[in-house]
Coordinates of N, CA and C in Angstrom, one line a residue:
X1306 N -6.8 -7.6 -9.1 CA -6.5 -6.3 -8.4 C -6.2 -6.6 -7.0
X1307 N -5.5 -5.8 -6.9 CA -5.0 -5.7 -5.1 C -4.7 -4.6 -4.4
X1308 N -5.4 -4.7 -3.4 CA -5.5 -3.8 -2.5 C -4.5 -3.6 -0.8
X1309 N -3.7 -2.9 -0.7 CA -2.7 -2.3 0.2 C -3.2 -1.8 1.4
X1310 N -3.1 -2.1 2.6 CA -3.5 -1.0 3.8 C -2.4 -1.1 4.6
X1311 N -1.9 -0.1 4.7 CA -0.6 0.2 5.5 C -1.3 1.0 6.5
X1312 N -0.9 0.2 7.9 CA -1.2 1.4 9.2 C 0.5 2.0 9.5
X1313 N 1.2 3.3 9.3 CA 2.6 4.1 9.3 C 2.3 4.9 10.5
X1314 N 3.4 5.2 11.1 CA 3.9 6.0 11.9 C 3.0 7.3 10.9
X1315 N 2.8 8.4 12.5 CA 3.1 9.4 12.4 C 3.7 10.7 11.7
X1316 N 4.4 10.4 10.6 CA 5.3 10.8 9.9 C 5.3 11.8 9.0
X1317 N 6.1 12.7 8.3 CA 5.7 13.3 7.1 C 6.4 12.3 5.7
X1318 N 7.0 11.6 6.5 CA 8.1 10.6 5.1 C 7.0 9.3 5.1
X1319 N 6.1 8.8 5.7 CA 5.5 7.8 5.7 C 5.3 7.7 4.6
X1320 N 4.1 8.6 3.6 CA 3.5 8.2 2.6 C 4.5 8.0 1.4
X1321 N 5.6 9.1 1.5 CA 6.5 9.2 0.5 C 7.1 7.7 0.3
X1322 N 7.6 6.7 1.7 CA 7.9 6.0 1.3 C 7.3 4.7 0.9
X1323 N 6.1 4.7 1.0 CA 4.8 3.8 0.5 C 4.7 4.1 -0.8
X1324 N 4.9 4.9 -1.1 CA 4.4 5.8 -2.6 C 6.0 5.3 -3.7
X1325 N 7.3 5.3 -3.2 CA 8.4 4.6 -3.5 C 8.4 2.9 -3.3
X1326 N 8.2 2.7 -2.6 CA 7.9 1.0 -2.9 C 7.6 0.4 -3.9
X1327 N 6.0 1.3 -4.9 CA 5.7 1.2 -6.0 C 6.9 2.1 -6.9
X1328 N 7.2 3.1 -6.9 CA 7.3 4.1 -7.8 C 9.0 3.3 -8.7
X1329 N 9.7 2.3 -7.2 CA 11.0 1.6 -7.6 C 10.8 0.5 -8.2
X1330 N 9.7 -0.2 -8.7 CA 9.0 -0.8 -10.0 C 8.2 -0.9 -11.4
X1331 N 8.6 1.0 -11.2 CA 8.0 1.2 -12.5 C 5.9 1.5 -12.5
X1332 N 5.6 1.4 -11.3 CA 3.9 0.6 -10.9 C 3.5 2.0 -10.5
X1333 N 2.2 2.3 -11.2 CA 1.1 3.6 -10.9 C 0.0 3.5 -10.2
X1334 N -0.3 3.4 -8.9 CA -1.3 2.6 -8.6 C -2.5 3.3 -9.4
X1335 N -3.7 2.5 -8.8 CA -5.1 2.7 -10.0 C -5.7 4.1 -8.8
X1336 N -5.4 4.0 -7.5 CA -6.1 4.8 -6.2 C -5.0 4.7 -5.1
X1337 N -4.8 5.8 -4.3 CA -4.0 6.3 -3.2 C -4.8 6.8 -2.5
X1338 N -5.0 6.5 -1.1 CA -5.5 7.7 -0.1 C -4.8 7.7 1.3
X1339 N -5.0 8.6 1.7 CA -4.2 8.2 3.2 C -5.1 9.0 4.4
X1340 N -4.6 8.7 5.6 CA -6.1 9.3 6.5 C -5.3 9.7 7.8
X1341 N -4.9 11.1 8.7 CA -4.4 10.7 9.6 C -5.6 10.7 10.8
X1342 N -5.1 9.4 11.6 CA -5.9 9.6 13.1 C -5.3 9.8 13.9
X1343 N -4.0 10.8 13.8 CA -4.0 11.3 15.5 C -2.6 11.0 15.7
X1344 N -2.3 9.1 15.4 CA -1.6 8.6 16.3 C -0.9 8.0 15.2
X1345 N -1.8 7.6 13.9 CA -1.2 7.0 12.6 C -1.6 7.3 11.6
X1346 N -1.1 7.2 10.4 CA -1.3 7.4 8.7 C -1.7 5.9 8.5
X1347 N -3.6 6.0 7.8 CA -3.4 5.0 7.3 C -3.3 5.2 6.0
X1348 N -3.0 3.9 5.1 CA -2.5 4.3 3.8 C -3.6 3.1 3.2
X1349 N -4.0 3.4 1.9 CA -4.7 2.5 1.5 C -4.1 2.9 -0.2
X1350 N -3.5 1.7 -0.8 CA -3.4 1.3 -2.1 C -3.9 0.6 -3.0
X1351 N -4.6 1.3 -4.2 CA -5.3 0.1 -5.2 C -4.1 -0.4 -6.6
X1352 N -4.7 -1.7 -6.3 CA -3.4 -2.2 -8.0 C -3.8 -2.8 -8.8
X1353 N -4.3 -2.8 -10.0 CA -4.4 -3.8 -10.5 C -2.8 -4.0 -11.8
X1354 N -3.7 -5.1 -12.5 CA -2.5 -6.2 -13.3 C -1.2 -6.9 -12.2
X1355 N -1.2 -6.9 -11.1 CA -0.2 -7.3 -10.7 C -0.5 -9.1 -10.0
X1356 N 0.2 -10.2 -10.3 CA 0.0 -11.3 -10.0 C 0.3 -11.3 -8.3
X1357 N -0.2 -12.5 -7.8 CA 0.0 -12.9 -6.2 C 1.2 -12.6 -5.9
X1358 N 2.4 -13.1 -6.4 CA 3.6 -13.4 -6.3 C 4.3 -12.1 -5.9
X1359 N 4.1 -10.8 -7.3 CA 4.1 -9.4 -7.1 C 3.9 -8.8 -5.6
X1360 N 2.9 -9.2 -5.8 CA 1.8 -8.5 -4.3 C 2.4 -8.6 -2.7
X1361 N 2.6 -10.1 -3.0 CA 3.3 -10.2 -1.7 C 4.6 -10.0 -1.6
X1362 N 5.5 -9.8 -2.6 CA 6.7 -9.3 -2.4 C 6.7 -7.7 -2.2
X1363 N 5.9 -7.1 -2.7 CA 5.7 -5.5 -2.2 C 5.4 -5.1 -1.0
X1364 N 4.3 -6.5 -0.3 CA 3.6 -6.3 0.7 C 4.8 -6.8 1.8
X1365 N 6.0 -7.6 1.4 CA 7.1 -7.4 2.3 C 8.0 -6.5 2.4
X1366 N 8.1 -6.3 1.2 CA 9.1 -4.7 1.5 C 8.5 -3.4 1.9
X1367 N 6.9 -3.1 2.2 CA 6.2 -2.3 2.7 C 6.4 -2.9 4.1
X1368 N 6.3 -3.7 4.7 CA 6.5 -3.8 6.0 C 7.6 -4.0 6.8
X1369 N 8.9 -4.0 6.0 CA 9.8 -3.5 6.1 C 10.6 -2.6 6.4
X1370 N 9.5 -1.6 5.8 CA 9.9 -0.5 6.4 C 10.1 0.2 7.6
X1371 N 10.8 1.3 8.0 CA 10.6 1.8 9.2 C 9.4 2.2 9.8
X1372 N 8.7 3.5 8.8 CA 7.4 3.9 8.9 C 6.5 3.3 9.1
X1373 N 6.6 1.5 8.2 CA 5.2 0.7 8.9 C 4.6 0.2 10.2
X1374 N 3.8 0.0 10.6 CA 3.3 -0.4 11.4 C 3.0 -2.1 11.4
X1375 N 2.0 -1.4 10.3 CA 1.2 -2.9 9.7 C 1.2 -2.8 8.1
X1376 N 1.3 -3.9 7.8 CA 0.7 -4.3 6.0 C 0.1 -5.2 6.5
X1377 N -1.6 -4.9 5.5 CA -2.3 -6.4 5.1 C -2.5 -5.8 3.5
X1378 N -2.4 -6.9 2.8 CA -2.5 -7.3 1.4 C -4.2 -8.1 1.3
X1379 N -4.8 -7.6 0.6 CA -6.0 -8.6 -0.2 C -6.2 -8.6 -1.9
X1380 N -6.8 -9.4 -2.1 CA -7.1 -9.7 -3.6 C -8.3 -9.2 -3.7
X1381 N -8.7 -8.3 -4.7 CA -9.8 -7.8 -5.2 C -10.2 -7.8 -6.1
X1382 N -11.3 -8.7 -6.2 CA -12.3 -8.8 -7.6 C -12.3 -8.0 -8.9
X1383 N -12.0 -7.4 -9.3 CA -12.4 -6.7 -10.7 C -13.8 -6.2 -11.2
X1384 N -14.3 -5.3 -11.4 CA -15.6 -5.3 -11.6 C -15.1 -4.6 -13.0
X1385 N -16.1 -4.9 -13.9 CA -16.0 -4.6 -15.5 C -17.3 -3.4 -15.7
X1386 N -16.9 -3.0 -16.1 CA -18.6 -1.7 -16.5 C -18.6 -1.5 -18.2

């Protein structure tokens, strides 16, 4: 599993286009949230099934963007219930 935090502009198109990053791969994430403070949108994405290789190619074209700020990318354990 992997987890997304995008800090975005200000914006009303921010999320939309975090939300397209995935959506132009076919990819549903598992959780979406976003938070404004003021000054930024932060964006927090959960994924799982997707390999290292995936991850970091999304997490470049997320920061690519205009809207971004920042992307950090981490790998997240799995927990089974």
């Amino acid at each position: 599993m992997h987890r997304f935090r995008i800090d975005a502009i200000a914006d009303p198109q921010s999320l939309p286009r975090v939300a397209g990053a995935f959506a132009q791969r076919g990819i549903v994430p598992d959780a979406l949230s976003a938070r404004f403070d003021g000054e930024t949108v932060r964006i927090e994405v959960t994924i799982s099934g997707l390999d290292a290789r995936q991850a970091a190619v999304i997490a470049a074209k997320l920061g690519a963007t205009v809207a971004a700020i920042a992307v950090r990318l981490e790998a997240v354990e799995e927990a089974f219930a």
